[in-house]
Amino acid sequence: SQQGEEDPQALSIQEGENATMNCSYKTSINNLQWYRQNSGRGLVHLILIRSNEREKHSGRLRVTLDTSKKSSSLLITASRAADTASYFCATDLQGAQKLVFGQGTRLTINP
Amino acid sequence: KAGVTQTPRYLIKTRGQQVTLSCSPISGHRSVSWYQQTPGQGLQFLFEYFSETQRNKGNFPGRFSGRQFSNSRSEMNVSTLELGDSALYLCASRTQGTDTEAFFGQGTRLTVV
């Protein structure tokens, strides 16, 4: 079963708007990572947030982590058509040497 | 720095055949892990290798196997292919197996007919 549950499964917004995706998980983690995937291609690493961090920024990306609620969110500000992709959260479980992925959020940016 | 390289990019095989996929990690990265991506099951962990040792294995049948060489390059093999093995196979490279960023290759698209 998947560790992460992502919400929403699909999101469609206008260019320039902000997009927020959420991820929930079940067990203790070392860190949580967000990835982007364009149409059946490889995963592009976006950001890693460790279990002792609460917020992290990278360019137009802002990630938060709430370990008490076992949840994370990814905010993309000022969206662009090129942001159209699927976004996945992946939890890096303690002692497991593997990432466990959510089902992803399909983001569509309309011009 | 070169990224993770997977070969081949596309493969078409017949049921019952076997296939070998290759992954060259980022230079200096010693951990290589493999994932299967399908529309129905999403991204599923296959196995992870570090310094030629398999440290973790996902819930896949024994037809799925892998290995890692001394230069950290890794191969995975699927024997007696089934239609359900059709998927995108992704390889990830990390400096170590945990608590670091994982960088993925472009994947190998396997179609079993």
Short mmCIF file of C-alpha atoms in Angstrom, two decimals:
data_model
loop_
_atom_site.label_atom_id
_atom_site.label_comp_id
_atom_site.label_asym_id
_atom_site.label_seq_id
_atom_site.Cartn_x
_atom_site.Cartn_y
_atom_site.Cartn_z
CA SER A 1 0.00 0.00 0.00
CA GLN A 2 1.11 3.56 -0.57
CA GLN A 3 2.58 5.44 2.37
CA GLY A 4 1.60 8.79 1.01
CA GLU A 5 -1.81 10.01 0.06
CA GLU A 6 -1.93 13.07 -2.14
CA ASP A 7 -4.69 15.56 -2.44
CA PRO A 8 -6.11 16.60 -4.79
CA GLN A 9 -5.61 13.91 -7.43
CA ALA A 10 -6.00 16.53 -10.13
CA LEU A 11 -5.81 20.31 -10.13
CA SER A 12 -6.47 22.73 -12.96
CA ILE A 13 -5.71 26.45 -12.56
CA GLN A 14 -5.02 29.55 -14.64
CA GLU A 15 -1.51 30.68 -15.39
CA GLY A 16 -0.29 33.08 -12.73
CA GLU A 17 -2.34 31.52 -9.94
CA ASN A 18 -0.86 29.58 -7.05
CA ALA A 19 -1.13 25.80 -6.81
CA THR A 20 -1.18 23.88 -3.55
CA MET A 21 -0.81 20.13 -3.24
CA ASN A 22 -0.99 18.12 -0.04
CA CYS A 23 0.56 14.87 1.06
CA SER A 24 -0.20 12.76 4.12
CA TYR A 25 1.80 9.80 5.36
CA LYS A 26 1.56 7.15 8.05
CA THR A 27 4.87 6.35 9.72
CA SER A 28 7.99 8.09 10.99
CA ILE A 29 10.21 9.53 8.32
CA ASN A 30 13.76 10.79 7.83
CA ASN A 31 12.62 13.25 5.24
CA LEU A 32 10.00 13.92 2.61
CA GLN A 33 10.83 14.68 -1.01
CA TRP A 34 8.80 16.21 -3.79
CA TYR A 35 9.19 15.29 -7.44
CA ARG A 36 7.79 16.43 -10.77
CA GLN A 37 7.13 14.12 -13.69
CA ASN A 38 6.29 15.23 -17.19
CA SER A 39 4.15 12.81 -19.17
CA GLY A 40 5.75 9.41 -18.63
CA ARG A 41 9.28 10.64 -18.31
CA GLY A 42 11.70 10.48 -15.39
CA LEU A 43 11.17 12.11 -12.02
CA VAL A 44 12.76 15.49 -11.43
CA HIS A 45 13.78 16.16 -7.83
CA LEU A 46 12.28 19.41 -6.54
CA ILE A 47 12.98 19.67 -2.85
CA LEU A 48 13.84 17.63 0.24
CA ILE A 49 12.60 18.59 3.68
CA ARG A 50 13.93 16.81 6.74
CA SER A 51 11.84 15.70 9.68
CA ASN A 52 13.27 18.45 11.90
CA GLU A 53 12.42 21.19 9.39
CA ARG A 54 9.07 22.93 9.10
CA GLU A 55 9.39 24.95 5.91
CA LYS A 56 11.67 25.15 2.92
CA HIS A 57 11.81 27.36 -0.15
CA SER A 58 13.31 26.91 -3.58
CA GLY A 59 12.53 29.57 -6.16
CA ARG A 60 8.74 29.57 -6.66
CA LEU A 61 8.35 26.44 -4.52
CA ARG A 62 7.47 26.40 -0.86
CA VAL A 63 7.21 23.17 1.08
CA THR A 64 5.92 22.73 4.60
CA LEU A 65 6.10 19.72 6.86
CA ASP A 66 4.00 19.03 9.93
CA THR A 67 5.26 15.85 11.57
CA SER A 68 2.59 15.96 14.27
CA LYS A 69 -0.09 15.71 11.57
CA LYS A 70 2.10 13.59 9.29
CA SER A 71 1.44 15.91 6.39
CA SER A 72 3.26 18.11 3.91
CA SER A 73 2.23 20.66 1.34
CA LEU A 74 3.83 21.94 -1.84
CA LEU A 75 2.97 25.45 -2.99
CA ILE A 76 3.90 26.64 -6.46
CA THR A 77 3.50 30.39 -6.78
CA ALA A 78 2.87 32.35 -9.96
CA SER A 79 2.29 29.19 -11.98
CA ARG A 80 3.42 28.87 -15.59
CA ALA A 81 2.30 26.60 -18.42
CA ALA A 82 5.61 24.75 -18.06
CA ASP A 83 4.57 23.68 -14.53
CA THR A 84 1.99 21.36 -16.06
CA ALA A 85 3.04 17.92 -14.80
CA SER A 86 2.37 15.30 -12.17
CA TYR A 87 3.76 15.98 -8.72
CA PHE A 88 4.66 13.26 -6.27
CA CYS A 89 5.60 13.25 -2.63
CA ALA A 90 7.91 10.51 -1.41
CA THR A 91 8.67 9.61 2.16
CA ASP A 92 12.11 8.42 3.13
CA LEU A 93 11.36 5.94 5.89
CA GLN A 94 13.68 5.49 8.83
CA GLY A 95 15.97 2.51 8.29
CA ALA A 96 14.33 1.41 5.05
CA GLN A 97 16.67 2.66 2.29
CA LYS A 98 13.72 3.33 0.04
CA LEU A 99 11.27 6.02 -0.92
CA VAL A 100 7.56 5.39 -0.71
CA PHE A 101 5.53 7.42 -3.16
CA GLY A 102 2.07 8.82 -3.13
CA GLN A 103 -0.24 8.48 -6.15
CA GLY A 104 0.55 11.99 -7.28
CA THR A 105 -1.33 15.15 -8.19
CA ARG A 106 -1.90 15.92 -11.85
CA LEU A 107 -1.48 19.69 -12.25
CA THR A 108 -2.68 21.48 -15.37
CA ILE A 109 -1.89 25.15 -15.93
CA ASN A 110 -4.22 26.79 -18.43
CA PRO A 111 -2.79 29.71 -20.44
CA LYS B 1 28.03 16.33 -13.67
CA ALA B 2 26.25 13.71 -15.72
CA GLY B 3 22.86 12.55 -14.49
CA VAL B 4 21.49 9.07 -14.08
CA THR B 5 21.56 7.15 -17.35
CA GLN B 6 19.19 4.32 -18.08
CA THR B 7 19.38 2.10 -21.12
CA PRO B 8 17.57 1.23 -23.21
CA ARG B 9 14.86 3.90 -23.21
CA TYR B 10 12.28 1.65 -24.85
CA LEU B 11 11.86 -2.09 -25.12
CA ILE B 12 9.26 -4.37 -26.61
CA LYS B 13 9.38 -7.99 -25.51
CA THR B 14 7.20 -11.06 -25.90
CA ARG B 15 5.61 -12.92 -23.01
CA GLY B 16 7.95 -15.53 -21.60
CA GLN B 17 11.11 -13.74 -22.63
CA GLN B 18 13.54 -12.14 -20.23
CA VAL B 19 14.92 -8.62 -20.17
CA THR B 20 17.87 -6.78 -18.64
CA LEU B 21 17.77 -3.07 -17.90
CA SER B 22 20.81 -0.98 -17.08
CA CYS B 23 21.37 2.02 -14.85
CA SER B 24 24.50 4.16 -14.48
CA PRO B 25 24.27 6.35 -11.39
CA ILE B 26 25.70 9.79 -10.86
CA SER B 27 29.44 9.66 -10.31
CA GLY B 28 30.18 9.16 -6.63
CA HIS B 29 26.75 7.80 -5.79
CA ARG B 30 26.87 4.35 -4.28
CA SER B 31 23.19 3.65 -3.77
CA VAL B 32 21.01 2.59 -6.66
CA SER B 33 17.37 1.72 -6.31
CA TRP B 34 14.76 0.60 -8.82
CA TYR B 35 11.07 1.44 -9.08
CA GLN B 36 8.25 0.24 -11.27
CA GLN B 37 5.61 2.71 -12.37
CA THR B 38 2.25 1.62 -13.73
CA PRO B 39 -1.03 3.53 -14.08
CA GLY B 40 -2.77 1.17 -11.68
CA GLN B 41 -0.17 0.71 -8.93
CA GLY B 42 1.76 3.94 -9.19
CA LEU B 43 5.42 3.95 -8.18
CA GLN B 44 6.46 0.76 -6.44
CA PHE B 45 9.87 0.05 -4.92
CA LEU B 46 11.68 -2.96 -6.36
CA PHE B 47 15.07 -3.08 -4.63
CA GLU B 48 18.02 -1.04 -3.44
CA TYR B 49 21.73 -1.75 -3.77
CA PHE B 50 24.64 -0.17 -1.95
CA SER B 51 28.25 -1.18 -2.56
CA GLU B 52 27.15 -4.27 -4.48
CA THR B 53 24.85 -5.48 -1.69
CA GLN B 54 21.10 -5.62 -1.86
CA ARG B 55 19.87 -3.91 1.29
CA ASN B 56 16.14 -3.86 0.70
CA LYS B 57 13.67 -5.55 -1.57
CA GLY B 58 10.09 -4.71 -2.40
CA ASN B 59 7.13 -7.03 -2.69
CA PHE B 60 7.78 -8.41 -6.15
CA PRO B 61 8.08 -12.02 -7.30
CA GLY B 62 11.44 -13.71 -7.67
CA ARG B 63 11.31 -13.14 -11.43
CA PHE B 64 12.58 -9.65 -10.64
CA SER B 65 16.23 -9.56 -9.72
CA GLY B 66 19.07 -7.12 -9.76
CA ARG B 67 22.70 -6.62 -9.13
CA GLN B 68 25.23 -3.87 -8.69
CA PHE B 69 28.78 -3.79 -9.95
CA SER B 70 31.90 -2.42 -8.31
CA ASN B 71 31.58 0.82 -10.31
CA SER B 72 28.04 1.25 -8.85
CA ARG B 73 26.32 0.57 -12.16
CA SER B 74 23.28 -1.59 -11.68
CA GLU B 75 21.21 -3.95 -13.75
CA MET B 76 17.80 -5.39 -13.17
CA ASN B 77 16.50 -8.52 -14.81
CA VAL B 78 12.98 -9.73 -15.30
CA SER B 79 12.57 -13.33 -16.38
CA THR B 80 9.53 -15.05 -17.85
CA LEU B 81 7.87 -11.77 -18.74
CA GLU B 82 4.16 -11.33 -18.21
CA LEU B 83 1.83 -8.77 -19.77
CA GLY B 84 1.51 -7.12 -16.37
CA ASP B 85 5.23 -6.35 -16.33
CA SER B 86 4.64 -3.62 -18.89
CA ALA B 87 5.66 -0.48 -17.08
CA LEU B 88 8.09 2.39 -16.80
CA TYR B 89 11.12 1.21 -14.82
CA LEU B 90 12.95 3.98 -13.03
CA CYS B 91 16.36 3.94 -11.46
CA ALA B 92 17.36 6.31 -8.67
CA SER B 93 20.84 7.24 -7.55
CA ARG B 94 21.83 8.54 -4.12
CA THR B 95 25.09 9.18 -2.35
CA GLN B 96 23.91 6.79 0.33
CA GLY B 97 20.71 4.92 0.87
CA THR B 98 18.93 7.20 3.23
CA ASP B 99 18.29 10.81 4.11
CA THR B 100 19.68 12.21 0.87
CA GLU B 101 18.16 13.35 -2.36
CA ALA B 102 17.37 10.64 -4.88
CA PHE B 103 17.95 11.51 -8.52
CA PHE B 104 16.12 9.57 -11.17
CA GLY B 105 16.93 8.57 -14.70
CA GLN B 106 14.55 8.98 -17.63
CA GLY B 107 13.37 5.42 -17.24
CA THR B 108 13.02 2.41 -19.48
CA ARG B 109 9.58 1.90 -20.99
CA LEU B 110 9.00 -1.86 -21.21
CA THR B 111 6.11 -3.19 -23.24
CA VAL B 112 5.32 -6.89 -23.07
CA VAL B 113 3.19 -8.23 -25.92
#
